[in-house]
Amino acid sequence: MKILIKNGLIADGSLNKPFMGDILIEDNRIKKIGNIDEDADKVIDAKERVISPGFIDTHSHSDTQILVNPYNEIKIRQGITTEILGQDGLSMAPLPKKYINQWRKINVAFNGDSDEIDWTYETTENYLKMMEEKGIGLNQGYLVPHGNIRLEVIGLENRKASSNDLEKMKEITRREMDGGAMGLSTGLIYAPCVYGDTEELIEICKVVAEFDGIFAVHQRSEADTIIDSMKEVIRIGRESGVKIHFSHFKVCGKNNWKYLDKAFELLEEAKEEGIRVSFDQYPYVAGSTSLGVILPPWVHEGGTEKLLERLESMENRERIIRDIENGILGWDNFVDFAGLDQIFITSVNKDRNKYLIGKNLIELGKIMDKDPYNATFDLIYDEGNSVNMVDFYGLEEHIIKILKRPEHNLCTDGMPSDNPHPRLYGSFPRVLGKYVREEKTLTLEEAIYKMTKKPAETLKLKDRGEIKEGYFADIVIFNLEEIIDKGTYVESKQYPVGIDYVIINGNIVIDNGKYHKILAGSILRS
């Protein structure tokens, strides 16, 4: 099929000034750019519109849902044509058969769960094949998760990896990279990733470096000990040679905001040393994750069933409260940096608890006529640790500083749920509407670069991320005067406005604002 896009302002992703022009697409590639007068099967008039490469979401949590609902309209509606799965060290593959039931209970808070899936795929290669055979709405890449690697070798134990364990982990990492993973992810506040030490990560990352893959890291601290945490990650990059990518980079809590400039200094020093470093972030002052993160690491040892057993003991509960109120060195204490009144429940599984969605933990305590801690423990217990939250951690001025950093590219980090964080629906349009059009924090070409070419280069995505002859035809056409996110923390499930066309691999998926259910995506392997 030949598609001709006429009269648009082309922001090609390269940081060049936008220019007026036409684009001819033939089959799944961009054939010609310029002043084009040719016949085509479909002509799109892009007058008073911006033509951009498709947006690339480097931190996504569609891992389970994509096998249930492969169309992923939520992401496509905001112009995303490629997303990267396997984040935070906890995802779908590898997954030994003997751990399926245990792992599903852990994975549900990050990526959801479904009985419609055949969970016996075991490896990244087979997981990607499942998606490929079913068909996918947009392009998908995958990072092999550190937690899954550790699971296959050590299970859910809290112990140091032996030399023999490390060799097995490296073999698994090599197998998964050969199977199509683009790199490694970890979430060093989540079990079982939190049990891995620096040396373990260095050894695994040496294998990733052999493939020139990326190491995407939710670091051990984004709060009190963020400087030491960043130094650990930079050391991993130095000693393994791997490319470092900090996930959802931020500094949490007003007592820690003073560390932001020092964190930037560490990035500069690392780059001067020759360490490759980048990060992603979403444009909101609140984050979102599993409510279970408010529990200290020792509570998570052994998996969800052990966690729930520990919550049955009042002695354990008293110890948890002491740990939250006094802190544990090196542990990101969400209650400390956000506050009980700034942590809000966003999703539960049981109908009887859905009236609690939108309540903060102080309100939860009042509703349940208990102190906020035990009310929260009761909810986590009742829901089998499948509760999500939003936490307010930062300031608008920090978002702006982070957006302007040269290491930055955009992401959503959105977790599908009954009441998800609004970033799931609106990260990319928010930047274009709020930070380009309204506040002029970024120029149009800077913003488009951070959404397209920058992440494509970070991930080594071949022939994507730019409007360039011969490249895949992943394209977004939008109205810069109208584009904006619409979701709020109370009513987050709202599509953005201002996006007229989304083309994925030469297929028009959004046509003049109308969405078509087309499985136009491809699996992107390393």
Short mmCIF file of N, CA, C and O in Angstrom, two decimals, residues 405-487:
data_model
loop_
_atom_site.label_atom_id
_atom_site.label_comp_id
_atom_site.label_asym_id
_atom_site.label_seq_id
_atom_site.Cartn_x
_atom_site.Cartn_y
_atom_site.Cartn_z
N ARG A 405 17.52 17.61 30.83
CA ARG A 405 18.82 16.93 30.86
C ARG A 405 19.09 16.21 29.54
O ARG A 405 18.20 15.60 28.95
N PRO A 406 20.35 16.21 29.07
CA PRO A 406 20.67 15.53 27.81
C PRO A 406 20.54 14.02 27.88
O PRO A 406 20.38 13.36 26.84
N GLU A 407 20.60 13.44 29.08
CA GLU A 407 20.48 11.98 29.22
C GLU A 407 19.03 11.50 29.12
O GLU A 407 18.78 10.31 29.02
N HIS A 408 18.09 12.41 29.16
CA HIS A 408 16.67 12.08 29.35
C HIS A 408 15.97 11.64 28.07
O HIS A 408 16.18 12.21 27.00
N ASN A 409 15.14 10.60 28.19
CA ASN A 409 14.09 10.34 27.21
C ASN A 409 12.80 10.04 27.95
O ASN A 409 12.80 9.72 29.14
N LEU A 410 11.69 10.14 27.24
CA LEU A 410 10.38 10.03 27.88
C LEU A 410 9.95 8.57 28.04
O LEU A 410 10.38 7.69 27.29
N CYS A 411 9.07 8.32 29.01
CA CYS A 411 8.46 7.00 29.18
C CYS A 411 7.09 7.18 29.84
O CYS A 411 6.71 8.29 30.22
N THR A 412 6.35 6.08 29.98
CA THR A 412 5.08 6.12 30.71
C THR A 412 5.19 5.44 32.06
O THR A 412 4.64 5.93 33.04
N ASP A 413 5.84 4.28 32.14
CA ASP A 413 5.87 3.48 33.37
C ASP A 413 4.45 3.21 33.88
O ASP A 413 4.22 3.11 35.08
N GLY A 414 3.50 3.11 32.96
CA GLY A 414 2.11 2.95 33.36
C GLY A 414 1.73 1.50 33.60
O GLY A 414 2.02 0.63 32.78
N MET A 415 1.09 1.25 34.73
CA MET A 415 0.64 -0.10 35.08
C MET A 415 -0.87 -0.21 34.86
O MET A 415 -1.64 0.52 35.49
N PRO A 416 -1.33 -1.09 33.98
CA PRO A 416 -2.77 -1.24 33.76
C PRO A 416 -3.48 -1.67 35.04
O PRO A 416 -3.04 -2.58 35.73
N SER A 417 -4.58 -0.98 35.38
CA SER A 417 -5.35 -1.33 36.57
C SER A 417 -6.71 -0.64 36.48
O SER A 417 -7.01 0.05 35.50
N ASP A 418 -7.54 -0.83 37.50
CA ASP A 418 -8.86 -0.19 37.52
C ASP A 418 -8.75 1.32 37.51
O ASP A 418 -9.58 2.01 36.93
N ASN A 419 -7.76 1.85 38.19
CA ASN A 419 -7.58 3.30 38.28
C ASN A 419 -6.09 3.61 38.16
O ASN A 419 -5.43 3.95 39.13
N PRO A 420 -5.54 3.50 36.95
CA PRO A 420 -4.09 3.62 36.80
C PRO A 420 -3.61 5.06 36.96
O PRO A 420 -4.40 6.01 36.93
N HIS A 421 -2.33 5.20 37.11
CA HIS A 421 -1.69 6.52 37.08
C HIS A 421 -1.99 7.15 35.72
O HIS A 421 -1.96 6.47 34.69
N PRO A 422 -2.28 8.45 35.67
CA PRO A 422 -2.60 9.07 34.37
C PRO A 422 -1.48 9.01 33.34
O PRO A 422 -1.73 9.19 32.15
N ARG A 423 -0.27 8.70 33.77
CA ARG A 423 0.85 8.58 32.81
C ARG A 423 0.61 7.46 31.81
O ARG A 423 1.15 7.49 30.69
N LEU A 424 -0.17 6.44 32.20
CA LEU A 424 -0.46 5.34 31.28
C LEU A 424 -1.17 5.84 30.03
O LEU A 424 -0.96 5.32 28.94
N TYR A 425 -1.99 6.87 30.17
CA TYR A 425 -2.78 7.40 29.06
C TYR A 425 -2.18 8.67 28.44
O TYR A 425 -2.55 9.02 27.33
N GLY A 426 -1.26 9.35 29.16
CA GLY A 426 -0.98 10.70 28.68
C GLY A 426 0.43 11.25 28.70
O GLY A 426 0.63 12.43 28.40
N SER A 427 1.46 10.46 29.02
CA SER A 427 2.80 11.03 29.19
C SER A 427 3.27 11.84 27.98
O SER A 427 3.75 12.97 28.11
N PHE A 428 3.16 11.27 26.80
CA PHE A 428 3.73 11.91 25.61
C PHE A 428 2.94 13.15 25.19
O PHE A 428 3.53 14.22 24.98
N PRO A 429 1.60 13.08 25.09
CA PRO A 429 0.85 14.30 24.79
C PRO A 429 1.02 15.39 25.86
O PRO A 429 0.97 16.58 25.54
N ARG A 430 1.22 14.99 27.12
CA ARG A 430 1.42 15.99 28.18
C ARG A 430 2.67 16.82 27.92
O ARG A 430 2.67 18.04 28.09
N VAL A 431 3.75 16.17 27.54
CA VAL A 431 4.98 16.91 27.26
C VAL A 431 4.78 17.89 26.11
O VAL A 431 5.17 19.06 26.17
N LEU A 432 4.13 17.43 25.03
CA LEU A 432 3.94 18.29 23.87
C LEU A 432 2.98 19.44 24.16
O LEU A 432 3.19 20.56 23.69
N GLY A 433 1.94 19.17 24.95
CA GLY A 433 0.97 20.22 25.25
C GLY A 433 1.43 21.17 26.34
O GLY A 433 1.38 22.39 26.18
N LYS A 434 1.90 20.60 27.45
CA LYS A 434 2.26 21.42 28.62
C LYS A 434 3.66 22.01 28.52
O LYS A 434 3.86 23.21 28.72
N TYR A 435 4.64 21.16 28.18
CA TYR A 435 6.04 21.61 28.28
C TYR A 435 6.62 22.15 26.98
O TYR A 435 7.67 22.79 26.99
N VAL A 436 5.94 21.91 25.85
CA VAL A 436 6.36 22.52 24.58
C VAL A 436 5.47 23.72 24.26
O VAL A 436 5.93 24.85 24.16
N ARG A 437 4.18 23.48 24.12
CA ARG A 437 3.28 24.57 23.68
C ARG A 437 3.06 25.61 24.78
O ARG A 437 3.22 26.81 24.54
N GLU A 438 2.70 25.17 25.98
CA GLU A 438 2.29 26.12 27.01
C GLU A 438 3.46 26.75 27.75
O GLU A 438 3.51 27.98 27.91
N GLU A 439 4.39 25.94 28.20
CA GLU A 439 5.45 26.47 29.06
C GLU A 439 6.77 26.69 28.35
O GLU A 439 7.67 27.34 28.89
N LYS A 440 6.89 26.13 27.13
CA LYS A 440 8.10 26.30 26.31
C LYS A 440 9.37 25.87 27.05
O LYS A 440 10.44 26.45 26.90
N THR A 441 9.22 24.82 27.87
CA THR A 441 10.37 24.22 28.54
C THR A 441 11.31 23.59 27.52
O THR A 441 12.54 23.67 27.65
N LEU A 442 10.73 22.95 26.51
CA LEU A 442 11.47 22.32 25.42
C LEU A 442 10.98 22.89 24.10
O LEU A 442 9.82 23.28 23.97
N THR A 443 11.87 22.93 23.10
CA THR A 443 11.42 23.22 21.74
C THR A 443 10.74 21.97 21.18
O THR A 443 10.91 20.86 21.71
N LEU A 444 10.00 22.14 20.13
CA LEU A 444 9.35 20.99 19.50
C LEU A 444 10.36 19.94 19.10
O LEU A 444 10.18 18.74 19.36
N GLU A 445 11.46 20.37 18.48
CA GLU A 445 12.43 19.38 18.01
C GLU A 445 13.13 18.66 19.17
O GLU A 445 13.46 17.48 19.07
N GLU A 446 13.35 19.38 20.29
CA GLU A 446 13.94 18.73 21.45
C GLU A 446 13.01 17.65 22.02
O GLU A 446 13.46 16.55 22.35
N ALA A 447 11.74 18.00 22.14
CA ALA A 447 10.79 17.04 22.70
C ALA A 447 10.66 15.81 21.81
O ALA A 447 10.67 14.67 22.29
N ILE A 448 10.54 16.03 20.49
CA ILE A 448 10.39 14.90 19.57
C ILE A 448 11.64 14.02 19.60
O ILE A 448 11.55 12.78 19.60
N TYR A 449 12.81 14.62 19.67
CA TYR A 449 14.06 13.85 19.79
C TYR A 449 14.03 12.94 21.02
O TYR A 449 14.40 11.76 20.95
N LYS A 450 13.57 13.48 22.15
CA LYS A 450 13.53 12.70 23.39
C LYS A 450 12.48 11.60 23.36
O LYS A 450 12.50 10.68 24.19
N MET A 451 11.54 11.67 22.43
CA MET A 451 10.49 10.68 22.30
C MET A 451 10.79 9.64 21.22
O MET A 451 10.11 8.63 21.14
N THR A 452 11.79 9.91 20.38
CA THR A 452 11.98 9.09 19.18
C THR A 452 13.43 8.65 18.96
O THR A 452 13.80 7.55 19.32
N LYS A 453 14.24 9.53 18.41
CA LYS A 453 15.60 9.13 18.06
C LYS A 453 16.45 8.80 19.29
O LYS A 453 17.22 7.83 19.27
N LYS A 454 16.31 9.59 20.35
CA LYS A 454 17.11 9.35 21.57
C LYS A 454 16.86 7.95 22.13
O LYS A 454 17.82 7.19 22.35
N PRO A 455 15.61 7.54 22.38
CA PRO A 455 15.41 6.17 22.86
C PRO A 455 15.78 5.11 21.84
O PRO A 455 16.25 4.02 22.22
N ALA A 456 15.60 5.38 20.56
CA ALA A 456 15.98 4.40 19.53
C ALA A 456 17.48 4.16 19.55
O ALA A 456 17.94 3.01 19.44
N GLU A 457 18.26 5.22 19.72
CA GLU A 457 19.71 5.06 19.81
C GLU A 457 20.12 4.35 21.09
O GLU A 457 21.01 3.50 21.09
N THR A 458 19.46 4.68 22.21
CA THR A 458 19.77 4.05 23.49
C THR A 458 19.57 2.54 23.41
O THR A 458 20.37 1.76 23.95
N LEU A 459 18.52 2.13 22.72
CA LEU A 459 18.15 0.72 22.65
C LEU A 459 18.65 0.03 21.38
O LEU A 459 18.41 -1.16 21.19
N LYS A 460 19.34 0.77 20.53
CA LYS A 460 19.85 0.23 19.26
C LYS A 460 18.71 -0.34 18.40
O LYS A 460 18.81 -1.45 17.86
N LEU A 461 17.62 0.43 18.27
CA LEU A 461 16.51 0.01 17.43
C LEU A 461 16.85 0.34 15.99
O LEU A 461 16.98 1.51 15.62
N LYS A 462 16.96 -0.66 15.17
CA LYS A 462 17.40 -0.47 13.79
C LYS A 462 16.29 0.12 12.94
O LYS A 462 15.17 -0.37 12.91
N ASP A 463 16.63 1.20 12.21
CA ASP A 463 15.74 1.84 11.23
C ASP A 463 14.44 2.34 11.86
O ASP A 463 13.39 2.34 11.21
N ARG A 464 14.52 2.81 13.09
CA ARG A 464 13.35 3.40 13.74
C ARG A 464 13.80 4.63 14.53
O ARG A 464 14.97 4.81 14.84
N GLY A 465 12.83 5.49 14.83
CA GLY A 465 13.12 6.66 15.64
C GLY A 465 13.37 7.93 14.85
O GLY A 465 13.53 9.00 15.44
N GLU A 466 13.38 7.85 13.54
CA GLU A 466 13.54 9.03 12.69
C GLU A 466 12.62 8.93 11.47
O GLU A 466 12.26 7.83 11.04
N ILE A 467 12.27 10.09 10.95
CA ILE A 467 11.65 10.14 9.62
C ILE A 467 12.79 10.27 8.63
O ILE A 467 13.41 11.33 8.48
N LYS A 468 13.09 9.16 8.00
CA LYS A 468 14.27 9.06 7.15
C LYS A 468 13.99 8.03 6.06
O LYS A 468 13.36 6.99 6.34
N GLU A 469 14.41 8.31 4.87
CA GLU A 469 14.16 7.38 3.77
C GLU A 469 14.77 6.01 4.07
O GLU A 469 15.91 5.91 4.52
N GLY A 470 13.97 4.97 3.88
CA GLY A 470 14.40 3.61 4.16
C GLY A 470 14.04 3.13 5.55
O GLY A 470 14.10 1.92 5.82
N TYR A 471 13.64 4.05 6.44
CA TYR A 471 13.27 3.66 7.79
C TYR A 471 11.83 3.13 7.82
O TYR A 471 11.04 3.42 6.92
N PHE A 472 11.52 2.34 8.87
CA PHE A 472 10.16 1.84 9.03
C PHE A 472 9.19 3.01 9.19
O PHE A 472 9.51 4.02 9.84
N ALA A 473 8.00 2.84 8.64
CA ALA A 473 6.99 3.90 8.66
C ALA A 473 6.18 3.85 9.95
O ALA A 473 5.03 3.43 9.98
N ASP A 474 6.82 4.23 11.04
CA ASP A 474 6.15 4.48 12.33
C ASP A 474 6.02 5.99 12.45
O ASP A 474 7.03 6.70 12.64
N ILE A 475 4.81 6.51 12.36
CA ILE A 475 4.61 7.95 12.22
C ILE A 475 3.39 8.40 13.03
O ILE A 475 2.39 7.70 13.11
N VAL A 476 3.51 9.59 13.63
CA VAL A 476 2.41 10.24 14.34
C VAL A 476 2.17 11.60 13.69
O VAL A 476 3.12 12.33 13.38
N ILE A 477 0.90 11.95 13.49
CA ILE A 477 0.52 13.26 12.97
C ILE A 477 -0.40 13.90 14.01
O ILE A 477 -1.42 13.33 14.37
N PHE A 478 0.00 15.08 14.51
CA PHE A 478 -0.76 15.70 15.59
C PHE A 478 -0.88 17.21 15.40
O PHE A 478 -0.11 17.83 14.67
N ASN A 479 -1.85 17.77 16.11
CA ASN A 479 -2.11 19.21 16.11
C ASN A 479 -1.43 19.80 17.33
O ASN A 479 -1.88 19.58 18.46
N LEU A 480 -0.37 20.55 17.12
CA LEU A 480 0.40 21.10 18.24
C LEU A 480 -0.42 22.10 19.05
O LEU A 480 -0.15 22.30 20.23
N GLU A 481 -1.43 22.70 18.45
CA GLU A 481 -2.26 23.67 19.16
C GLU A 481 -3.31 23.00 20.05
O GLU A 481 -3.94 23.68 20.87
N GLU A 482 -3.51 21.70 19.89
CA GLU A 482 -4.56 21.02 20.65
C GLU A 482 -4.05 19.87 21.52
O GLU A 482 -4.68 19.51 22.51
N ILE A 483 -2.92 19.28 21.19
CA ILE A 483 -2.49 18.06 21.86
C ILE A 483 -2.28 18.28 23.36
O ILE A 483 -1.66 19.26 23.78
N ILE A 484 -2.84 17.38 24.18
CA ILE A 484 -2.68 17.45 25.63
C ILE A 484 -3.23 16.16 26.24
O ILE A 484 -4.10 15.51 25.66
N ASP A 485 -2.73 15.81 27.42
CA ASP A 485 -3.31 14.70 28.16
C ASP A 485 -4.57 15.18 28.86
O ASP A 485 -4.72 16.36 29.16
N LYS A 486 -5.49 14.27 29.15
CA LYS A 486 -6.76 14.62 29.79
C LYS A 486 -6.96 13.92 31.13
O LYS A 486 -7.82 14.32 31.91
N GLY A 487 -6.21 12.88 31.40
CA GLY A 487 -6.42 12.10 32.61
C GLY A 487 -5.98 12.84 33.86
O GLY A 487 -5.05 13.66 33.85
#
